[in-house]
Amino acid sequence: MKKLGKEFFSRDTEIVARELLGKVIVVNGKKARIVETEAYLGEKDPASYASKGENKVSKMMIQDPGRILVYNVHMYKMLNFVTDTFGKAGAVLIRAVEPLNFNARCNGPGLLTLGLGISDDFHGRSVLEAINLFDDEFELGEIVEGFRIGVTKDLDKPMRFYIKDNAHVSRK
DNA sequence: GCCTCGATTGACT
DNA sequence: GTCAATCGAGGCA
C-alpha cells in the first residue's frame, strides 16, 4: 500500500476532498475506509471558519498541508485534514468512514471520531505521524457530488463528495 | 463570568 | 418534519 504524503494535501481543497474517497485511514490500530468528505475553503466560503476571522480553526487551516484539525461541535469532535499551501486556508472534513478491522458506527462526522478514538490530542499534529493514510488502489464506485450537510450557509457549488450506494455514508 | 451559537445526533410527532 | 442534550469558542462587560 502506498502511504499518502504531504504532497497529496498540497493541492486544491476540492481535489483533495474528492481523492480522499476510498483511502484507508489507520489510527490507534484501527483501520477504516473513507467514504464521505466535504471541502471547506478560505475566506470566501461562508460556511468555513476561515471566513470568520482568526480563531482556533482558521489558524490551523492556513498552516502547512497534511496537518490534523480537530474541533468541537456540540458534544462531538470533527476530524479534518489541512489542505492547500501554507498561508492559504483550506481543509477537508471527513464525514464518514467504513470500519475495516473493528466494529463501530462511523456513519457521521461526530461518530467516526468516537469510533476511531480521535481526541483533541490530535489537533495540529501531522498526518504523517499521528495518523496514517494509505492508497490501496480500492476500486471506487461512482462518486456523487452534493451540497454540504448541516451548514447554515452553503456555497452554490457542491462541496460534498461520497461513494454512491455505500452503506456507511452519513444520513440522507 | 455570562450569554449565544453551531461543519451533530438521536428520539419523537 | 421538530427538538433538546451539551460544550468550547467568541463577544461582551
Coordinates of N, CA and C (backbone and C1' of nucleotides) in Angstrom, one line a residue:
Chain A
M1 N 0.8 -1.2 0.0 CA 0.0 0.0 0.0 C 0.9 1.3 0.0
K2 N 0.4 2.2 -0.8 CA 1.2 3.5 -0.8 C 0.7 4.4 0.2
K3 N 1.7 5.0 1.0 CA 1.3 5.9 2.0 C 1.2 7.3 1.4
L4 N 0.1 8.0 1.8 CA -0.1 9.4 1.3 C 0.9 10.3 2.0
G5 N 1.5 11.2 1.3 CA 2.5 12.1 1.9 C 1.9 13.6 1.8
K6 N 2.8 14.5 2.2 CA 2.4 15.9 2.3 C 1.9 16.4 1.0
E7 N 2.6 15.9 -0.1 CA 2.2 16.5 -1.4 C 0.8 16.2 -1.8
F8 N 0.3 15.1 -1.3 CA -1.1 14.8 -1.6 C -2.1 15.9 -1.1
F9 N -1.7 16.5 0.0 CA -2.6 17.5 0.6 C -2.3 18.9 0.1
S10 N -1.2 19.1 -0.6 CA -0.7 20.4 -1.1 C -1.4 20.8 -2.4
R11 N -2.7 20.5 -2.5 CA -3.4 20.8 -3.7 C -4.7 21.5 -3.4
D12 N -5.5 21.8 -4.4 CA -6.8 22.4 -4.2 C -7.6 21.6 -3.2
T13 N -8.3 22.2 -2.3 CA -9.1 21.5 -1.3 C -10.1 20.6 -1.9
E14 N -10.7 21.1 -3.0 CA -11.7 20.3 -3.6 C -11.2 19.0 -4.2
I15 N -10.0 19.1 -4.8 CA -9.4 17.9 -5.4 C -9.0 16.9 -4.3
V16 N -8.5 17.4 -3.2 CA -8.1 16.5 -2.1 C -9.3 15.8 -1.5
A17 N -10.4 16.6 -1.4 CA -11.6 16.0 -0.8 C -12.1 14.9 -1.7
R18 N -12.1 15.1 -3.0 CA -12.5 14.0 -3.9 C -11.6 12.8 -3.9
E19 N -10.3 13.1 -3.8 CA -9.4 11.9 -3.9 C -9.2 11.2 -2.6
L20 N -9.6 11.8 -1.5 CA -9.6 11.1 -0.2 C -10.6 10.0 -0.2
L21 N -11.6 10.0 -1.0 CA -12.5 8.9 -1.0 C -11.9 7.6 -1.4
G22 N -12.2 6.6 -0.6 CA -11.7 5.2 -0.9 C -10.3 5.0 -0.2
K23 N -9.7 6.0 0.4 CA -8.4 5.8 1.0 C -8.6 5.2 2.4
V24 N -7.5 4.6 2.9 CA -7.6 3.9 4.2 C -6.9 4.7 5.2
I25 N -7.7 4.9 6.3 CA -7.1 5.7 7.5 C -6.8 4.7 8.6
V26 N -5.6 4.8 9.1 CA -5.2 3.9 10.2 C -4.8 4.8 11.4
V27 N -5.5 4.6 12.5 CA -5.3 5.4 13.7 C -5.6 4.5 15.0
N28 N -4.7 4.6 16.0 CA -4.9 3.8 17.2 C -5.1 2.3 16.8
G29 N -4.4 1.8 15.8 CA -4.5 0.4 15.4 C -5.8 0.1 14.7
K30 N -6.6 1.1 14.4 CA -7.9 0.8 13.7 C -7.8 1.3 12.3
K31 N -8.4 0.4 11.4 CA -8.4 0.7 10.0 C -9.8 1.0 9.5
A32 N -9.9 2.0 8.7 CA -11.3 2.4 8.1 C -11.1 3.0 6.8
R33 N -12.1 2.8 5.9 CA -12.0 3.4 4.6 C -12.9 4.7 4.5
I34 N -12.3 5.7 4.0 CA -13.1 7.0 3.9 C -14.1 6.9 2.8
V35 N -15.4 7.2 3.1 CA -16.4 7.1 2.1 C -17.2 8.4 1.8
E36 N -16.9 9.4 2.7 CA -17.6 10.7 2.5 C -16.7 11.8 3.0
T37 N -16.6 12.9 2.3 CA -15.8 14.1 2.7 C -16.6 15.3 2.3
E38 N -16.1 16.4 2.9 CA -16.6 17.8 2.5 C -15.4 18.7 2.4
A39 N -15.4 19.6 1.5 CA -14.4 20.6 1.3 C -14.8 21.9 2.0
Y40 N -13.8 22.5 2.7 CA -14.1 23.8 3.3 C -12.9 24.7 2.9
L41 N -13.3 25.8 2.2 CA -12.3 26.7 1.6 C -12.0 27.9 2.5
G42 N -11.4 28.9 1.9 CA -10.9 30.0 2.6 C -11.9 31.1 2.9
E43 N -11.5 32.3 2.9 CA -12.4 33.4 3.4 C -13.7 33.6 2.6
K44 N -13.7 33.1 1.3 CA -14.8 33.3 0.5 C -15.9 32.3 0.8
D45 N -15.6 31.3 1.6 CA -16.6 30.2 1.9 C -17.3 30.6 3.1
P46 N -18.6 31.0 3.1 CA -19.3 31.4 4.2 C -19.5 30.3 5.3
A47 N -19.4 29.1 4.9 CA -19.6 28.0 5.9 C -18.2 27.7 6.6
S48 N -17.2 28.2 6.1 CA -15.8 27.9 6.6 C -15.5 28.8 7.8
Y49 N -14.8 28.3 8.8 CA -14.3 29.1 9.9 C -13.3 30.1 9.4
A50 N -12.7 29.9 8.3 CA -11.8 30.8 7.7 C -12.4 32.2 7.3
S51 N -13.7 32.2 7.2 CA -14.4 33.4 6.8 C -14.8 34.2 8.0
K52 N -14.5 33.6 9.2 CA -14.9 34.3 10.5 C -13.7 34.9 11.2
G53 N -12.7 35.3 10.5 CA -11.6 35.9 11.1 C -10.7 34.9 11.8
E54 N -9.8 35.4 12.6 CA -8.8 34.5 13.2 C -9.4 33.7 14.4
N55 N -9.3 32.4 14.4 CA -9.8 31.7 15.5 C -9.0 30.3 15.5
K56 N -9.3 29.5 16.5 CA -8.5 28.3 16.6 C -8.5 27.4 15.4
V57 N -9.6 27.4 14.7 CA -9.7 26.5 13.5 C -9.0 27.2 12.3
S58 N -9.4 28.5 12.0 CA -8.8 29.1 10.8 C -7.3 29.3 10.9
K59 N -6.8 29.4 12.1 CA -5.3 29.5 12.3 C -4.7 28.2 11.8
M60 N -5.3 27.1 12.1 CA -4.8 25.8 11.6 C -5.0 25.6 10.1
M61 N -6.1 26.2 9.6 CA -6.4 26.0 8.2 C -5.3 26.6 7.2
I62 N -4.7 27.6 7.7 CA -3.7 28.2 6.9 C -2.3 27.7 7.1
Q63 N -2.2 26.7 8.0 CA -0.9 26.1 8.2 C -0.5 25.2 7.0
D64 N 0.7 24.6 7.1 CA 1.1 23.8 6.0 C 0.2 22.5 5.9
P65 N 0.1 22.0 4.7 CA -0.9 20.9 4.5 C -0.5 19.6 5.2
G66 N -1.4 18.8 5.3 CA -1.1 17.5 5.9 C -1.2 17.5 7.4
R67 N -1.8 18.5 8.0 CA -2.0 18.5 9.5 C -3.4 18.1 9.8
I68 N -3.5 17.7 11.0 CA -4.8 17.2 11.5 C -5.5 18.4 12.2
L69 N -6.8 18.6 12.0 CA -7.5 19.7 12.6 C -8.7 19.1 13.3
V70 N -8.8 19.3 14.6 CA -9.9 18.7 15.4 C -10.6 19.9 16.1
Y71 N -11.9 19.9 16.0 CA -12.7 20.9 16.7 C -14.0 20.3 17.2
N72 N -14.6 21.0 18.1 CA -15.9 20.5 18.7 C -17.1 21.2 18.0
V73 N -18.1 20.4 17.8 CA -19.4 20.9 17.6 C -20.4 20.2 18.5
H74 N -21.1 21.0 19.3 CA -21.9 20.4 20.3 C -21.0 19.4 21.2
M75 N -21.4 18.2 21.4 CA -20.5 17.3 22.2 C -19.6 16.4 21.4
Y76 N -19.5 16.7 20.1 CA -18.7 15.8 19.2 C -17.5 16.5 18.7
K77 N -16.5 15.6 18.3 CA -15.3 16.1 17.7 C -15.4 15.9 16.2
M78 N -14.8 16.8 15.4 CA -14.8 16.7 14.0 C -13.4 16.5 13.5
L79 N -13.2 15.6 12.6 CA -11.8 15.3 12.0 C -11.7 16.0 10.7
N80 N -10.6 16.8 10.5 CA -10.3 17.5 9.3 C -8.9 17.3 9.0
F81 N -8.5 17.4 7.7 CA -7.1 17.5 7.3 C -6.9 18.8 6.6
V82 N -5.8 19.5 7.0 CA -5.5 20.8 6.4 C -4.9 20.5 5.0
T83 N -5.4 21.4 4.0 CA -5.0 21.2 2.6 C -4.4 22.5 2.1
D84 N -4.1 22.5 0.8 CA -3.6 23.6 0.1 C -2.2 24.1 0.7
T85 N -1.7 25.2 0.2 CA -0.4 25.6 0.6 C -0.4 26.4 1.8
F86 N 0.8 26.6 2.4 CA 0.9 27.4 3.6 C 0.4 28.8 3.4
G87 N -0.4 29.4 4.3 CA -0.9 30.7 4.1 C -2.2 30.8 3.4
K88 N -2.7 29.7 2.8 CA -3.9 29.6 2.1 C -4.9 28.7 2.9
A89 N -6.0 29.2 3.3 CA -6.9 28.4 4.1 C -7.6 27.3 3.3
G90 N -7.7 26.1 3.9 CA -8.4 25.0 3.3 C -8.4 23.8 4.2
A91 N -9.4 23.1 4.2 CA -9.5 21.8 5.0 C -10.6 20.9 4.4
V92 N -10.3 19.6 4.7 CA -11.3 18.6 4.2 C -11.9 18.0 5.5
L93 N -13.2 18.0 5.6 CA -13.9 17.3 6.7 C -14.2 15.9 6.3
I94 N -13.8 15.0 7.2 CA -14.1 13.6 7.0 C -15.5 13.3 7.6
R95 N -16.4 13.0 6.8 CA -17.8 12.9 7.3 C -18.2 11.5 7.6
A96 N -17.6 10.5 6.9 CA -18.0 9.1 7.2 C -16.9 8.2 6.7
V97 N -16.7 7.1 7.5 CA -15.8 6.0 7.1 C -16.4 4.7 7.3
E98 N -15.8 3.7 6.6 CA -16.3 2.3 6.7 C -15.3 1.5 7.6
P99 N -15.7 1.0 8.8 CA -14.8 0.3 9.6 C -14.3 -1.0 9.0
L100 N -13.0 -1.2 9.0 CA -12.4 -2.4 8.4 C -12.0 -3.5 9.4
N101 N -11.4 -3.1 10.5 CA -10.9 -4.1 11.4 C -11.4 -3.9 12.8
F102 N -12.6 -3.2 12.9 CA -13.2 -3.0 14.2 C -14.7 -2.8 13.9
N103 N -15.4 -2.7 15.0 CA -16.8 -2.6 14.8 C -17.4 -1.4 15.6
A104 N -17.8 -0.4 14.9 CA -18.4 0.8 15.5 C -19.2 1.5 14.4
R105 N -20.1 2.3 14.8 CA -20.8 3.1 13.9 C -19.9 4.3 13.5
C106 N -19.7 4.5 12.2 CA -18.9 5.6 11.8 C -19.6 6.4 10.7
N107 N -20.9 6.3 10.6 CA -21.6 7.0 9.5 C -22.0 8.4 9.9
G108 N -21.0 9.2 10.3 CA -21.3 10.6 10.6 C -20.0 11.2 11.2
P109 N -19.8 12.5 11.0 CA -18.5 13.1 11.4 C -18.3 13.0 12.9
G110 N -19.4 13.1 13.7 CA -19.2 13.0 15.2 C -19.0 11.6 15.6
L111 N -19.5 10.7 14.9 CA -19.4 9.3 15.3 C -18.1 8.6 14.9
L112 N -17.6 9.0 13.8 CA -16.3 8.4 13.4 C -15.1 8.8 14.3
T113 N -15.2 10.0 14.8 CA -14.1 10.3 15.7 C -14.2 9.5 17.0
L114 N -15.4 9.2 17.4 CA -15.6 8.4 18.6 C -15.1 7.0 18.3
G115 N -15.5 6.4 17.2 CA -15.2 5.1 16.8 C -13.7 4.9 16.6
L116 N -13.0 5.9 16.1 CA -11.6 5.8 15.9 C -10.7 6.3 17.1
G117 N -11.4 6.9 18.0 CA -10.7 7.4 19.2 C -9.9 8.6 19.0
I118 N -10.4 9.5 18.1 CA -9.8 10.8 17.8 C -10.1 11.8 18.9
S119 N -9.2 12.4 19.5 CA -9.4 13.4 20.5 C -8.7 14.7 20.2
D120 N -8.8 15.7 21.1 CA -8.2 17.0 20.9 C -6.6 16.8 20.8
D121 N -6.1 15.7 21.3 CA -4.7 15.5 21.3 C -4.1 15.5 19.8
F122 N -5.0 15.2 18.9 CA -4.6 15.1 17.5 C -4.5 16.4 16.8
H123 N -5.1 17.4 17.4 CA -5.2 18.7 16.8 C -3.8 19.3 16.6
G124 N -3.5 19.7 15.3 CA -2.2 20.3 15.0 C -1.1 19.3 14.7
R125 N -1.3 18.0 14.9 CA -0.3 17.1 14.6 C -0.3 16.7 13.1
S126 N 0.8 16.0 12.7 CA 0.9 15.7 11.3 C 0.2 14.4 10.9
V127 N -0.4 14.4 9.7 CA -1.0 13.2 9.2 C 0.0 12.1 9.0
L128 N 1.3 12.5 8.9 CA 2.3 11.5 8.6 C 2.8 10.8 9.9
E129 N 2.4 11.4 11.0 CA 2.9 10.9 12.3 C 1.8 10.3 13.2
A130 N 0.7 11.1 13.5 CA -0.3 10.6 14.4 C -1.3 9.7 13.7
I131 N -1.5 9.9 12.4 CA -2.5 9.1 11.6 C -1.8 8.6 10.4
N132 N -2.1 7.5 9.9 CA -1.6 7.0 8.6 C -2.7 6.9 7.6
L133 N -2.4 7.4 6.4 CA -3.3 7.3 5.3 C -2.7 6.5 4.1
F134 N -3.4 5.6 3.6 CA -2.9 4.7 2.6 C -3.8 4.7 1.4
D135 N -3.2 4.5 0.2 CA -3.9 4.2 -1.0 C -3.7 2.8 -1.3
D136 N -4.8 2.0 -1.2 CA -4.7 0.6 -1.5 C -5.3 0.2 -2.9
E137 N -5.4 1.3 -3.7 CA -6.0 1.1 -5.1 C -7.4 0.5 -5.1
F138 N -8.1 0.9 -4.1 CA -9.5 0.4 -3.9 C -10.3 0.8 -5.1
E139 N -11.1 -0.1 -5.6 CA -11.9 0.2 -6.8 C -13.2 1.0 -6.4
L140 N -13.1 2.3 -6.6 CA -14.2 3.1 -6.2 C -15.4 2.9 -7.1
G141 N -16.6 3.0 -6.6 CA -17.7 3.0 -7.4 C -17.9 4.4 -8.0
E142 N -19.1 4.8 -8.2 CA -19.4 6.1 -8.7 C -19.2 7.2 -7.6
I143 N -18.6 8.3 -7.9 CA -18.5 9.4 -6.9 C -19.7 10.3 -7.1
V144 N -20.4 10.6 -6.0 CA -21.5 11.5 -6.1 C -21.2 12.9 -5.5
E145 N -21.6 14.0 -6.2 CA -21.3 15.3 -5.6 C -22.7 15.8 -5.0
G146 N -22.6 16.6 -4.0 CA -23.8 17.1 -3.4 C -23.5 18.3 -2.6
F147 N -24.5 18.9 -2.0 CA -24.3 20.1 -1.2 C -24.0 19.6 0.2
R148 N -23.3 20.5 1.0 CA -22.9 20.1 2.3 C -24.1 20.0 3.2
I149 N -23.9 19.2 4.3 CA -24.9 18.9 5.2 C -24.7 19.7 6.5
G150 N -25.8 20.2 7.0 CA -25.8 20.8 8.4 C -25.3 22.2 8.4
V151 N -24.7 22.7 7.3 CA -24.2 24.1 7.4 C -25.3 25.1 7.2
T152 N -25.2 26.2 7.8 CA -26.2 27.2 7.8 C -26.1 28.0 6.5
K153 N -24.9 28.3 6.0 CA -24.7 29.0 4.7 C -23.8 28.2 3.8
D154 N -24.3 27.6 2.8 CA -23.5 26.8 1.9 C -23.2 27.7 0.7
L155 N -22.2 27.2 -0.1 CA -21.9 27.9 -1.3 C -22.9 27.3 -2.3
D156 N -23.0 28.0 -3.5 CA -23.9 27.5 -4.5 C -23.3 26.4 -5.4
K157 N -22.2 25.8 -4.8 CA -21.4 24.8 -5.6 C -21.3 23.6 -4.7
P158 N -21.5 22.4 -5.2 CA -21.4 21.2 -4.4 C -20.0 21.0 -3.8
M159 N -19.9 20.8 -2.6 CA -18.7 20.6 -1.9 C -18.6 19.3 -1.1
R160 N -19.6 18.5 -1.3 CA -19.6 17.2 -0.6 C -19.4 16.1 -1.6
F161 N -18.6 15.1 -1.2 CA -18.3 14.0 -2.1 C -18.5 12.7 -1.3
Y162 N -19.2 11.8 -2.0 CA -19.3 10.4 -1.3 C -19.4 9.4 -2.4
I163 N -19.2 8.1 -1.9 CA -19.2 7.0 -2.8 C -20.7 6.5 -2.9
K164 N -21.1 6.4 -4.1 CA -22.5 6.1 -4.4 C -22.9 4.7 -3.8
D165 N -24.0 4.6 -3.2 CA -24.6 3.3 -2.7 C -23.7 2.7 -1.6
N166 N -22.9 3.5 -1.0 CA -22.1 2.9 0.1 C -23.0 3.0 1.4
A167 N -23.0 1.9 2.1 CA -23.9 1.8 3.3 C -23.5 2.7 4.4
H168 N -22.2 3.1 4.4 CA -21.6 3.8 5.6 C -21.7 5.3 5.5
V169 N -22.2 5.8 4.4 CA -22.3 7.2 4.2 C -23.3 7.8 5.2
S170 N -23.1 9.0 5.7 CA -24.0 9.6 6.7 C -25.3 9.9 6.1
R171 N -26.2 10.1 7.0 CA -27.7 10.3 6.7 C -28.0 11.0 5.4
K172 N -29.3 10.9 5.1 CA -30.0 11.5 4.0 C -29.1 11.9 2.8
Chain B
dG1 P -14.9 32.4 36.9 O5' -16.3 33.1 36.4 C5' -16.9 33.9 37.4 C4' -17.9 34.8 36.7 C3' -19.1 34.0 36.1 O3' -20.3 34.4 36.5 C1' -18.2 35.5 34.5
dC2 P -21.7 33.7 36.3 O5' -22.2 34.3 34.9 C5' -22.7 35.6 34.9 C4' -23.2 35.9 33.5 C3' -24.2 34.9 33.0 O3' -25.3 35.5 32.4 C1' -22.5 35.2 31.5
dC3 P -26.6 34.7 32.1 O5' -26.6 34.7 30.5 C5' -26.6 36.0 29.8 C4' -26.2 35.9 28.4 C3' -27.0 34.8 27.7 O3' -27.7 35.4 26.6 C1' -24.7 34.6 27.2
dT4 P -28.8 34.5 25.8 O5' -28.0 34.2 24.5 C5' -27.4 35.2 23.7 C4' -26.6 34.6 22.6 C3' -27.3 33.6 21.8 O3' -27.2 33.9 20.4 C1' -25.2 32.8 22.4
dC5 P -28.2 33.1 19.4 O5' -27.1 32.2 18.6 C5' -25.9 32.8 18.1 C4' -25.0 31.7 17.7 C3' -25.7 30.5 17.0 O3' -24.9 30.3 15.8 C1' -24.3 29.7 18.7
dG6 P -25.7 29.5 14.6 O5' -24.7 28.3 14.4 C5' -23.3 28.6 14.2 C4' -22.5 27.3 14.4 C3' -23.2 26.1 13.7 O3' -22.1 25.3 13.1 C1' -23.0 25.6 16.0
dA7 P -21.8 25.6 11.6 O5' -21.4 24.2 11.0 C5' -22.3 23.4 10.2 C4' -21.6 22.1 9.9 C3' -21.3 21.3 11.1 O3' -21.3 19.9 10.8 C1' -19.3 21.8 10.0
dT8 P -22.8 19.2 11.2 O5' -22.7 19.0 12.7 C5' -21.7 18.1 13.2 C4' -22.3 17.0 14.1 C3' -23.1 16.0 13.4 O3' -22.7 14.7 13.7 C1' -24.3 16.9 15.3
dT9 P -23.2 13.4 13.0 O5' -24.3 12.8 14.0 C5' -23.8 12.5 15.3 C4' -25.0 12.3 16.3 C3' -26.0 11.2 15.8 O3' -25.9 10.1 16.7 C1' -27.0 13.1 16.7
dG10 P -26.6 8.7 16.4 O5' -28.0 8.9 17.3 C5' -27.8 9.1 18.6 C4' -29.2 9.4 19.2 C3' -30.3 8.4 18.8 O3' -31.1 8.1 19.9 C1' -31.0 10.5 18.2
dA11 P -32.2 6.9 19.9 O5' -33.4 7.4 20.8 C5' -33.3 8.6 21.5 C4' -34.5 9.4 21.5 C3' -35.8 8.6 21.1 O3' -36.9 8.9 21.9 C1' -35.6 10.4 19.7
dC12 P -38.3 8.1 21.8 O5' -39.4 9.1 21.5 C5' -39.3 10.5 21.9 C4' -40.0 11.4 21.0 C3' -41.3 10.8 20.5 O3' -42.4 11.7 20.8 C1' -40.0 11.8 18.7
dT13 P -43.9 11.1 20.7 O5' -44.6 12.1 19.7 C5' -44.1 13.4 19.5 C4' -44.9 14.2 18.4 C3' -46.2 13.4 18.0 O3' -47.2 14.4 17.6 C1' -44.8 13.6 16.1
Chain C
dG1 P -37.5 18.1 6.0 O5' -38.2 18.6 7.3 C5' -39.3 19.5 7.2 C4' -40.3 19.2 8.3 C3' -39.7 19.6 9.7 O3' -40.1 20.9 10.0 C1' -40.6 17.4 9.7
dT2 P -39.2 21.9 10.9 O5' -39.5 21.4 12.4 C5' -40.8 21.3 12.9 C4' -40.8 20.8 14.3 C3' -39.8 21.6 15.2 O3' -40.5 21.8 16.5 C1' -39.2 19.3 15.2
dC3 P -39.9 22.9 17.5 O5' -39.0 22.0 18.5 C5' -39.6 20.9 19.2 C4' -38.6 20.2 20.0 C3' -37.5 21.1 20.6 O3' -37.3 20.8 22.0 C1' -36.5 19.4 19.4
dA4 P -36.8 22.0 23.0 O5' -36.1 21.1 24.1 C5' -36.3 19.7 24.2 C4' -35.0 18.9 24.4 C3' -34.0 19.7 25.2 O3' -33.3 18.8 26.0 C1' -33.1 19.0 23.2
dA5 P -32.6 19.3 27.4 O5' -31.2 18.4 27.4 C5' -31.4 17.0 27.2 C4' -30.0 16.4 26.7 C3' -28.8 17.0 27.4 O3' -27.9 16.0 27.6 C1' -28.6 17.4 25.0
dT6 P -26.9 16.1 28.8 O5' -25.7 16.9 28.1 C5' -25.0 16.3 27.0 C4' -24.0 17.3 26.4 C3' -23.3 18.1 27.5 O3' -21.9 18.2 27.2 C1' -24.2 19.5 26.0
dC7 P -20.8 18.4 28.5 O5' -19.7 19.3 27.8 C5' -19.1 18.9 26.6 C4' -18.5 20.1 25.9 C3' -18.0 21.2 26.8 O3' -16.9 21.8 26.3 C1' -19.6 22.1 25.5
dG8 P -15.5 21.9 27.0 O5' -14.6 22.6 25.9 C5' -14.5 22.0 24.6 C4' -14.4 23.1 23.6 C3' -13.6 24.3 24.0 O3' -12.8 24.7 22.8 C1' -15.8 25.0 23.5
dA9 P -11.7 25.8 22.9 O5' -12.5 27.0 22.1 C5' -13.1 26.7 20.8 C4' -13.7 27.9 20.2 C3' -12.9 29.2 20.5 O3' -13.0 30.0 19.3 C1' -15.1 29.4 21.4
dG10 P -12.1 31.3 19.2 O5' -13.3 32.5 19.3 C5' -14.4 32.4 18.4 C4' -15.4 33.4 18.8 C3' -14.8 34.8 19.1 O3' -15.6 35.8 18.5 C1' -16.1 34.1 20.9
dG11 P -15.1 37.3 18.4 O5' -16.3 38.1 19.2 C5' -17.6 37.9 18.8 C4' -18.5 38.6 19.9 C3' -18.0 39.9 20.3 O3' -19.1 40.8 20.4 C1' -18.3 38.5 22.2
dC12 P -18.8 42.4 20.5 O5' -19.2 42.7 22.0 C5' -20.4 42.2 22.5 C4' -20.4 42.2 24.0 C3' -19.8 43.4 24.6 O3' -20.7 44.1 25.5 C1' -19.1 41.5 25.7
dA13 P -20.4 45.6 25.9 O5' -20.5 45.6 27.5 C5' -21.3 44.6 28.2 C4' -20.8 44.3 29.5 C3' -20.1 45.5 30.2 O3' -20.6 45.6 31.5 C1' -18.7 43.5 30.3

